Coordinates of C-alpha atoms in Angstrom, one line a residue:
M1 CA 129.2 39.3 189.8
P2 CA 127.0 39.8 192.9
P3 CA 125.7 36.8 194.7
K4 CA 122.1 35.5 194.2
A5 CA 121.2 36.0 197.8
D6 CA 121.3 39.7 197.4
K7 CA 118.8 39.7 194.6
K8 CA 116.5 37.6 196.7
G9 CA 116.8 40.1 199.5
D10 CA 115.9 43.0 197.2
G11 CA 112.7 41.1 196.3
D12 CA 111.8 40.6 199.9
A13 CA 112.3 44.3 200.6
K14 CA 110.0 45.2 197.8
M15 CA 107.4 42.8 199.1
D16 CA 107.7 44.2 202.6
D17 CA 107.2 47.8 201.3
A18 CA 104.1 46.7 199.4
A19 CA 102.7 45.0 202.6
L20 CA 103.3 48.0 204.7
K21 CA 101.6 50.2 202.1
A22 CA 98.6 47.9 202.1
L23 CA 98.4 48.1 205.9
D24 CA 98.5 51.9 205.9
E25 CA 95.7 52.0 203.3
K26 CA 93.6 49.7 205.5
K27 CA 94.2 51.9 208.5
V28 CA 93.1 55.0 206.5
E29 CA 89.9 53.1 205.4
K30 CA 89.2 52.1 209.0
K31 CA 89.5 55.8 210.1
E32 CA 87.2 56.9 207.3
D33 CA 84.6 54.2 208.2
K34 CA 84.1 55.6 211.8
P35 CA 82.1 58.9 211.4
V36 CA 81.0 60.8 214.5
D37 CA 77.6 62.4 214.5
P38 CA 77.8 66.0 215.9
V39 CA 74.4 65.6 217.6
V40 CA 75.5 62.4 219.3
L41 CA 78.7 64.1 220.4
A42 CA 76.9 67.1 221.8
M43 CA 74.3 64.9 223.6
T44 CA 77.2 62.9 225.2
E45 CA 78.7 66.1 226.6
M46 CA 75.2 67.2 227.8
K47 CA 74.8 63.9 229.6
N48 CA 78.2 64.3 231.3
A49 CA 77.1 67.8 232.5
M50 CA 73.8 66.3 233.8
L51 CA 75.7 63.6 235.6
T52 CA 77.8 66.3 237.3
I53 CA 74.6 68.1 238.3
E54 CA 73.2 65.0 239.8
K55 CA 76.4 64.5 241.8
A56 CA 76.3 68.1 242.9
V57 CA 72.7 67.7 244.2
S58 CA 73.4 64.4 246.0
T59 CA 76.7 65.6 247.7
K60 CA 75.7 69.2 248.1
E61 CA 79.2 70.3 247.0
S62 CA 79.4 73.6 245.2
R63 CA 82.6 72.6 243.4
Y64 CA 80.6 70.2 241.2
M65 CA 78.3 73.0 240.1
S66 CA 81.4 75.0 239.3
R67 CA 82.6 72.2 237.1
V68 CA 79.2 72.3 235.3
I69 CA 79.5 76.1 234.7
R70 CA 83.0 75.5 233.2
Q71 CA 81.5 73.0 230.8
V72 CA 79.2 75.6 229.4
T73 CA 82.0 77.0 227.2
K74 CA 82.5 73.7 225.5
L75 CA 78.7 73.1 225.1
R76 CA 78.2 76.6 223.7
R77 CA 80.1 75.6 220.5
M78 CA 78.0 72.5 220.0
L79 CA 74.5 73.9 220.5
S80 CA 72.1 73.9 217.6
K81 CA 68.4 73.4 217.0
P82 CA 68.5 69.6 216.9
V83 CA 70.6 69.5 220.0
L84 CA 68.4 71.9 221.9
T85 CA 65.3 70.0 220.8
K86 CA 66.6 66.7 221.9
T87 CA 67.9 68.2 225.2
V88 CA 64.5 69.7 226.0
E89 CA 62.7 66.4 225.2
T90 CA 65.1 64.4 227.3
Y91 CA 65.7 66.5 230.4
I92 CA 62.6 68.7 230.8
S93 CA 59.2 67.1 231.8
A94 CA 56.3 67.3 229.4
D95 CA 54.1 69.3 231.8
S96 CA 56.7 72.0 232.4
A97 CA 56.0 75.6 231.3
V98 CA 59.7 76.1 230.5
R99 CA 59.4 73.3 227.9
E100 CA 56.6 75.1 226.1
Q101 CA 58.5 78.4 226.1
I102 CA 61.7 76.8 224.7
V103 CA 59.8 74.8 222.1
G104 CA 58.0 77.9 221.0
F105 CA 61.2 79.8 220.5
L106 CA 62.8 76.8 218.7
A107 CA 60.0 76.7 216.2
G108 CA 61.3 80.0 214.7
F109 CA 64.9 78.8 214.5
A110 CA 66.5 77.9 211.2
D111 CA 68.5 74.7 211.0
E112 CA 72.2 75.5 211.2
K113 CA 75.4 73.4 211.3
M114 CA 77.1 73.1 214.7
Q115 CA 80.6 74.4 215.2
V116 CA 82.1 70.9 215.8
D117 CA 85.1 69.8 213.9
T118 CA 84.0 66.3 213.3
P119 CA 83.2 64.4 210.0
A120 CA 79.6 64.1 208.9
A121 CA 77.7 60.9 209.5
H122 CA 78.0 58.3 206.8
P123 CA 74.9 58.1 204.6
A124 CA 75.0 54.3 204.5
A125 CA 74.9 54.1 208.3
A126 CA 71.3 55.3 208.4
K127 CA 70.1 52.5 206.0
D128 CA 71.4 49.6 208.2
E129 CA 68.7 47.7 210.0
P130 CA 69.0 47.7 213.8
A131 CA 70.1 44.4 215.3
E132 CA 68.2 42.7 218.0
K133 CA 68.9 44.0 221.4
T134 CA 70.5 41.8 224.0
E135 CA 69.3 41.5 227.6
E136 CA 72.2 43.7 228.8
E137 CA 71.2 46.4 226.4
K138 CA 67.6 46.3 227.5
T139 CA 68.7 46.5 231.1
K140 CA 70.8 49.6 230.3
E141 CA 67.9 51.2 228.5
K142 CA 65.6 50.7 231.5
E143 CA 68.3 52.2 233.8
E144 CA 68.7 55.1 231.4
A145 CA 64.9 55.7 231.4
V146 CA 64.8 55.7 235.2
W147 CA 67.8 58.1 235.4
V148 CA 66.2 60.5 232.8
R149 CA 62.9 60.6 234.9
K150 CA 65.0 61.4 237.9
M151 CA 66.8 64.2 236.1
Q152 CA 63.4 65.6 234.9
G153 CA 62.5 66.1 238.5
L154 CA 65.6 68.1 239.4
P155 CA 65.1 71.9 239.0
E156 CA 68.9 72.3 238.5
A157 CA 68.7 70.4 235.2
E158 CA 65.8 72.5 234.0
I159 CA 67.5 75.7 234.9
F160 CA 70.7 74.6 233.3
V161 CA 68.8 73.9 230.0
Q162 CA 67.3 77.4 230.3
L163 CA 70.8 78.9 230.7
L164 CA 72.0 77.1 227.5
F165 CA 68.9 78.4 225.7
T166 CA 69.6 81.9 226.8
I167 CA 73.1 81.7 225.6
V168 CA 72.0 80.5 222.1
L169 CA 69.5 83.4 221.8
L170 CA 72.3 85.8 222.7
D171 CA 74.6 84.3 220.2
K172 CA 72.0 84.6 217.5
K173 CA 71.6 88.3 218.3
K174 CA 67.9 87.8 219.4
I175 CA 68.4 90.2 222.3
S176 CA 64.8 90.7 223.3
D177 CA 64.1 87.0 223.4
A178 CA 67.3 86.4 225.3
T179 CA 66.3 89.0 227.9
S180 CA 62.9 87.4 228.5
A181 CA 64.5 83.9 228.7
A182 CA 67.1 85.2 231.2
S183 CA 64.4 86.8 233.3
S184 CA 62.4 83.6 233.2
L185 CA 65.5 81.7 234.4
I186 CA 66.0 84.1 237.3
Q187 CA 62.3 83.8 238.4
R188 CA 62.5 80.0 238.2
A189 CA 65.7 79.8 240.2
Q190 CA 64.3 82.1 242.9
Q191 CA 61.4 79.7 243.5
F192 CA 63.8 77.1 245.0
N193 CA 65.9 77.9 248.1
R194 CA 68.7 75.5 247.2
R195 CA 72.4 76.1 247.3
T196 CA 72.9 74.1 244.1
T197 CA 71.0 76.8 242.1
D198 CA 73.2 79.7 243.4
Q199 CA 75.7 79.5 240.6
L200 CA 73.0 79.0 237.9
L201 CA 71.2 82.0 239.3
S202 CA 74.3 84.1 239.2
K203 CA 75.0 83.2 235.6
G204 CA 71.3 84.1 234.8
Y205 CA 71.9 87.5 236.3
F206 CA 75.1 88.0 234.3
Y207 CA 73.4 87.2 230.9
W208 CA 70.3 89.2 231.8
A209 CA 72.4 92.3 232.6
R210 CA 74.4 91.7 229.5
C211 CA 71.2 91.6 227.3
V212 CA 69.9 94.8 228.9
E213 CA 73.2 96.5 228.4
L214 CA 73.1 95.7 224.7
T215 CA 69.7 97.4 224.5
G216 CA 71.1 100.5 226.1
R217 CA 68.9 100.3 229.2
S218 CA 71.5 99.6 231.9
A219 CA 70.5 102.5 234.1
Q220 CA 67.0 101.1 234.5
I221 CA 68.1 97.8 236.1
R222 CA 70.4 99.4 238.8
N223 CA 67.8 99.2 241.6
E224 CA 67.0 95.6 240.7
L225 CA 70.7 94.7 240.9
L226 CA 71.0 96.4 244.3
S227 CA 68.0 94.5 245.6
A228 CA 69.3 91.2 244.3
Y229 CA 72.7 91.9 245.9
R230 CA 71.0 92.6 249.2
T231 CA 69.1 89.3 248.9
A232 CA 72.2 87.4 248.1
T233 CA 74.0 88.9 251.1
L234 CA 71.2 87.9 253.4
K235 CA 71.2 84.4 252.1
H236 CA 75.0 84.2 252.4
D237 CA 75.2 83.4 248.6
Q238 CA 78.8 84.3 248.1
I239 CA 78.8 83.4 244.4
G240 CA 75.8 85.6 243.8
Q241 CA 77.4 88.4 245.8
A242 CA 80.6 88.4 243.7
T243 CA 78.7 88.3 240.4
L244 CA 76.2 91.1 241.4
L245 CA 78.9 93.3 242.9
N246 CA 80.8 93.2 239.6
L247 CA 77.6 93.9 237.6
L248 CA 76.9 96.9 239.8
L249 CA 80.5 98.2 239.5
R250 CA 80.3 97.8 235.7
N251 CA 77.0 99.6 235.7
Y252 CA 78.4 102.6 237.6
L253 CA 81.6 102.8 235.5
E254 CA 79.5 102.7 232.3
F255 CA 78.0 106.0 233.2
N256 CA 81.2 107.4 234.8
L257 CA 79.7 107.3 238.3
Y258 CA 83.0 106.8 240.1
E259 CA 82.0 108.2 243.4
Q260 CA 79.0 105.9 243.7
A261 CA 81.2 103.0 242.6
D262 CA 83.8 103.9 245.2
T263 CA 81.1 104.2 247.9
L264 CA 79.8 100.7 247.0
M265 CA 83.3 99.3 247.0
R266 CA 84.0 100.7 250.5
K267 CA 80.7 99.6 252.0
T268 CA 81.0 96.0 250.7
S269 CA 83.6 93.3 250.7
F270 CA 84.3 90.8 247.9
P271 CA 83.7 87.2 249.0
E272 CA 87.0 85.5 248.0
G273 CA 86.0 82.1 249.5
D274 CA 83.6 80.5 246.9
A275 CA 83.9 83.2 244.2
S276 CA 85.4 82.1 240.9
N277 CA 88.8 83.3 239.7
N278 CA 87.2 85.1 236.8
Q279 CA 84.9 87.1 239.1
L280 CA 87.9 88.0 241.3
A281 CA 89.8 89.2 238.2
R282 CA 86.9 91.4 237.1
Y283 CA 86.6 92.9 240.6
L284 CA 90.3 93.7 240.7
Y285 CA 90.1 95.4 237.3
Y286 CA 87.1 97.6 238.4
T287 CA 89.0 98.4 241.6
G288 CA 92.1 99.4 239.7
R289 CA 90.0 101.7 237.4
I290 CA 88.3 103.4 240.4
K291 CA 91.6 103.9 242.2
A292 CA 93.3 105.3 239.1
V293 CA 90.7 108.0 238.7
Q294 CA 91.0 108.9 242.4
L295 CA 94.8 109.4 242.0
E296 CA 95.6 106.3 244.1
Y297 CA 98.0 105.0 241.5
T298 CA 100.0 102.6 243.6
D299 CA 96.8 100.7 244.7
A300 CA 95.5 100.9 241.2
F301 CA 98.6 99.4 239.7
R302 CA 98.7 96.6 242.3
S303 CA 95.0 95.7 241.6
L304 CA 95.4 95.8 237.8
Q305 CA 98.5 93.6 238.0
Q306 CA 96.7 91.0 240.0
A307 CA 93.7 91.2 237.6
A308 CA 96.1 90.4 234.7
R309 CA 97.7 87.5 236.6
K310 CA 94.3 86.0 237.6
A311 CA 92.8 86.3 234.1
P312 CA 92.7 83.1 232.0
Q313 CA 96.0 83.1 230.1
G314 CA 94.7 80.9 227.2
S315 CA 91.5 82.8 226.6
A316 CA 89.8 86.1 227.5
L317 CA 92.1 88.1 225.1
G318 CA 89.8 91.1 225.1
F319 CA 89.8 91.4 228.9
R320 CA 93.6 91.0 229.0
K321 CA 94.0 93.7 226.4
T322 CA 91.8 96.2 228.4
V323 CA 93.7 95.4 231.6
H324 CA 97.1 95.9 230.0
K325 CA 96.0 99.3 228.6
F326 CA 95.3 100.6 232.0
I327 CA 98.4 99.0 233.5
V328 CA 100.6 100.9 231.0
I329 CA 98.9 104.2 231.7
V330 CA 98.9 103.8 235.5
Q331 CA 102.6 102.7 235.5
L332 CA 103.4 105.8 233.5
L333 CA 101.5 108.0 236.0
L334 CA 103.6 106.4 238.7
G335 CA 106.7 107.7 236.9
E336 CA 107.9 104.3 235.7
I337 CA 108.4 103.1 232.2
P338 CA 106.6 99.8 231.3
D339 CA 108.7 96.8 230.0
R340 CA 108.9 96.5 226.3
S341 CA 107.7 92.9 226.4
I342 CA 104.2 94.1 227.4
F343 CA 103.7 95.6 223.9
S344 CA 104.9 92.5 222.1
Q345 CA 102.5 90.0 223.6
K346 CA 100.7 87.6 221.2
G347 CA 97.4 89.1 220.0
M348 CA 98.0 92.5 221.7
I349 CA 100.5 94.2 219.4
A350 CA 98.0 96.1 217.3
S351 CA 95.7 97.2 220.2
L352 CA 98.6 98.4 222.3
K353 CA 100.4 100.3 219.5
P354 CA 98.8 103.7 220.4
Y355 CA 99.9 103.2 224.0
L356 CA 103.5 102.4 222.8
H357 CA 103.6 105.8 221.1
I358 CA 102.5 107.5 224.3
C359 CA 105.1 105.5 226.3
Q360 CA 107.9 106.5 223.9
A361 CA 107.0 110.1 224.2
V362 CA 106.9 110.0 228.0
R363 CA 110.2 108.1 228.2
V364 CA 112.0 110.6 226.0
G365 CA 110.2 113.6 227.5
D366 CA 109.1 114.9 224.1
L367 CA 106.0 117.0 224.5
A368 CA 105.5 117.5 220.8
S369 CA 105.5 113.7 220.2
F370 CA 103.0 113.3 223.1
H371 CA 100.6 115.9 221.6
K372 CA 101.0 114.2 218.1
A373 CA 100.1 110.8 219.6
M374 CA 97.1 112.3 221.4
Q375 CA 95.8 113.8 218.1
E376 CA 96.3 110.7 216.1
H377 CA 94.8 108.2 218.6
G378 CA 92.5 110.4 220.5
E379 CA 89.3 108.6 219.4
T380 CA 90.9 105.2 220.3
F381 CA 91.7 106.5 223.8
K382 CA 88.1 107.8 224.3
T383 CA 86.7 104.5 223.1
D384 CA 89.0 102.7 225.6
Q385 CA 88.0 105.2 228.4
T386 CA 91.6 106.0 229.0
Y387 CA 91.6 109.5 227.6
S388 CA 91.2 111.3 230.9
L389 CA 94.1 109.4 232.4
I390 CA 96.4 110.0 229.4
V391 CA 95.7 113.8 229.7
R392 CA 97.3 113.7 233.1
L393 CA 100.6 112.3 231.6
R394 CA 101.4 115.7 230.2
H395 CA 103.0 116.6 233.5
N396 CA 105.0 113.4 233.5
V397 CA 106.3 114.2 230.1
I398 CA 107.5 117.6 231.3
K399 CA 109.1 116.1 234.4
T400 CA 111.0 113.6 232.4
G401 CA 112.2 116.3 230.0
L402 CA 113.3 118.4 233.0
K403 CA 115.2 115.5 234.5
K404 CA 117.2 114.9 231.3
I405 CA 118.0 118.7 231.0
N406 CA 119.0 118.8 234.6
M407 CA 121.4 115.9 234.1
A408 CA 122.8 117.3 230.9
Y409 CA 123.3 121.0 231.8
S410 CA 124.8 122.6 234.8
H411 CA 123.6 126.0 233.7
I412 CA 120.8 126.6 231.2
S413 CA 118.5 129.6 230.5
L414 CA 114.8 129.2 230.9
V415 CA 114.3 130.3 227.3
D416 CA 116.2 127.2 226.1
V417 CA 114.3 125.0 228.6
C418 CA 111.0 126.4 227.1
A419 CA 112.2 125.7 223.6
K420 CA 113.4 122.1 224.4
L421 CA 110.1 121.2 226.2
A422 CA 107.9 123.0 223.6
L423 CA 106.1 125.0 226.3
E424 CA 103.9 128.0 225.7
S425 CA 105.9 130.8 227.4
V426 CA 109.0 131.4 229.5
Q427 CA 106.8 132.4 232.5
D428 CA 105.0 129.1 232.5
T429 CA 108.4 127.4 232.2
E430 CA 109.6 129.2 235.3
Y431 CA 106.6 128.2 237.3
I432 CA 106.8 124.5 236.2
V433 CA 110.6 124.3 237.0
A434 CA 109.9 125.9 240.5
K435 CA 107.1 123.3 241.1
C436 CA 109.4 120.4 240.1
I437 CA 112.2 121.7 242.4
Q438 CA 109.7 121.9 245.3
D439 CA 108.4 118.4 244.7
G440 CA 111.9 117.0 244.6
V441 CA 111.8 115.9 240.9
I442 CA 115.0 117.7 240.1
D443 CA 117.8 119.0 242.3
A444 CA 118.4 122.5 241.0
T445 CA 117.9 126.2 241.8
I446 CA 116.6 129.1 239.7
D447 CA 118.4 132.4 239.3
H448 CA 115.5 134.8 238.6
T449 CA 117.7 137.7 237.5
P450 CA 119.4 136.1 234.4
Q451 CA 116.5 133.6 234.1
T452 CA 118.6 130.5 234.3
M453 CA 118.4 127.1 236.0
M454 CA 121.5 125.9 237.8
S455 CA 121.8 122.1 238.5
K456 CA 123.4 120.7 241.6
A457 CA 125.9 117.8 241.6
N458 CA 124.2 114.4 241.0
L459 CA 124.2 112.2 244.1
D460 CA 124.9 108.5 244.2
I461 CA 121.5 106.6 244.2
Y462 CA 122.9 104.2 246.8
S463 CA 123.2 107.0 249.2
T464 CA 119.5 107.6 249.1
S465 CA 116.5 105.5 250.3
D466 CA 115.5 104.3 246.8
P467 CA 117.1 100.9 247.0
Q468 CA 115.4 100.3 250.3
V469 CA 112.0 101.3 248.9
Q470 CA 112.5 98.9 245.9
L471 CA 113.5 96.0 248.2
H472 CA 110.4 96.7 250.4
K473 CA 108.2 96.5 247.3
R474 CA 109.6 93.2 246.3
V475 CA 109.3 91.7 249.8
A476 CA 105.7 93.0 250.1
F477 CA 104.8 91.4 246.7
C478 CA 106.3 88.0 247.7
L479 CA 104.4 88.1 251.0
D480 CA 101.2 89.0 249.3
M481 CA 101.6 86.1 246.8
H482 CA 102.3 83.7 249.7
N483 CA 99.1 84.8 251.5
Q484 CA 97.0 84.4 248.4
A485 CA 98.4 80.9 247.8
I486 CA 97.5 79.9 251.3
K487 CA 94.0 81.3 250.9
A488 CA 93.5 79.4 247.6
M489 CA 94.3 76.0 249.2
R490 CA 91.5 73.6 250.0
Y491 CA 91.5 72.1 253.4
A492 CA 89.6 69.0 254.5
E493 CA 86.5 69.6 256.6
N494 CA 87.2 66.8 259.0
A495 CA 90.5 67.3 260.8
K496 CA 90.4 64.0 262.7
A497 CA 93.1 61.4 262.4
E498 CA 90.7 58.8 260.9
W499 CA 89.2 60.3 257.7
E500 CA 85.6 59.4 257.0
S501 CA 84.6 58.1 253.6
A502 CA 82.0 59.8 251.3
E503 CA 79.3 57.4 252.4
E504 CA 80.0 58.0 256.1
R505 CA 79.9 61.7 255.5
R506 CA 76.5 61.5 253.8
D507 CA 75.2 59.4 256.7
R508 CA 76.5 61.9 259.2
L509 CA 75.0 64.8 257.3
K510 CA 71.7 63.0 257.1
Q511 CA 71.7 62.4 260.9
E512 CA 72.5 66.0 261.6
E513 CA 69.6 67.1 259.3
E514 CA 67.2 64.7 261.1
M515 CA 68.4 66.1 264.4
M516 CA 67.8 69.6 263.3
N517 CA 64.3 68.7 262.0
S518 CA 63.4 67.1 265.3
M519 CA 64.7 70.1 267.3
E520 CA 62.5 72.4 265.1
E521 CA 59.4 70.2 265.8
D522 CA 60.1 70.2 269.5
D523 CA 60.5 74.0 269.5
D524 CA 57.4 75.7 271.1
F525 CA 58.1 78.9 269.0

């Protein structure tokens, strides 16, 4: 018979389980009693962005404005009519023409739910009567009102709200309204000669060009983009230069104006100092496309590889797909076979499947499979603007087939070579084989009397210069990566032993500015 103490212990265990279950239920109830209003959440993010703008204006540091631009992606998912209305009422002064324009557009908007994964506000929360405010809360409200009035006087805050409004119009497919809003943003930003508006102005140009491109009138804005790029260069606006240079290259490539794009690229230089990583990735992509069309495959492959590395790895899937399509084609044109892992990347398997078929045909040297893939996926290649490059791969397919035949046969008739490569005639086969021998693709000779190709003994690859060439490529790649890493490092402006604080730096800059103003007043000219 078991002891009584054990029975008592079983009862204690059951009580403990019941108590734990009750605690878990209380925790769940507490979580459910704390709803988050999407509008409040969006306005909190908006306030954080405005605080960063204020810091950028006070410190005159461009990296804070870069941080604000990066916050646009998160704010974009939260924007709706209530959020925009509250933002305009809070951060744009009542006598501003921009406020009238945005309110007029918002009047035609339908109320929509925001794309925020938060629970809806509890209905009982709205019925609760507000409690009396403490002195501390009243003081905070007064400070908040003073800060809001200060933000209403900053043109950067107003331009930032215009930028968000333009993005909302573009997302709602109101292209004409978005174009006019972006144009108004550009005109407003150009009225102020302030470094803190450079990044907002560049984003305005980007969305303006995108809206015009969607309407099919890209050719009409080319002169305006060139004029804006000249102005940005004269003002030493590096962020604007990078954005406008990419917009111009995109405009030229849209109409297949590769010579004009190459001329622009040679006459200008990309400002790598303050330009964002995304703009650099776009520039490298456009450079790779231009070099590939001009038969400079080595430079094109290097630029496209750098563009793929500098592109955001967690997002920008469409851009990475496009870049990898060109990487595959250019690598094949170089006579190399791309790695299999390229075609099995997450999110790219379906889009890169046609290029996998082309790669398989080139690797085997099967001209019939190559023509079949061209027929099946020709429209896809034309849409991707890779068709003209893929047509050039026909010679690579023939060269690969000849290499395999040269390694497999010591003597073979040109008739059999013509049949294996699926060429049109024996005479064309003879010319192609002779050209490959002259270019050093294969080590063989042609006996024209019996119409045969005689292969020479295969040499050891380590007796050639190929290993040295491959080693040189790897060393050059490592050195290039090292140089880019050094360029990307941020160095302190003051190289003295005793570092100055932020307040001391502001005082020093203020004194320098006062000195410059006094020198200008004393100047007779």
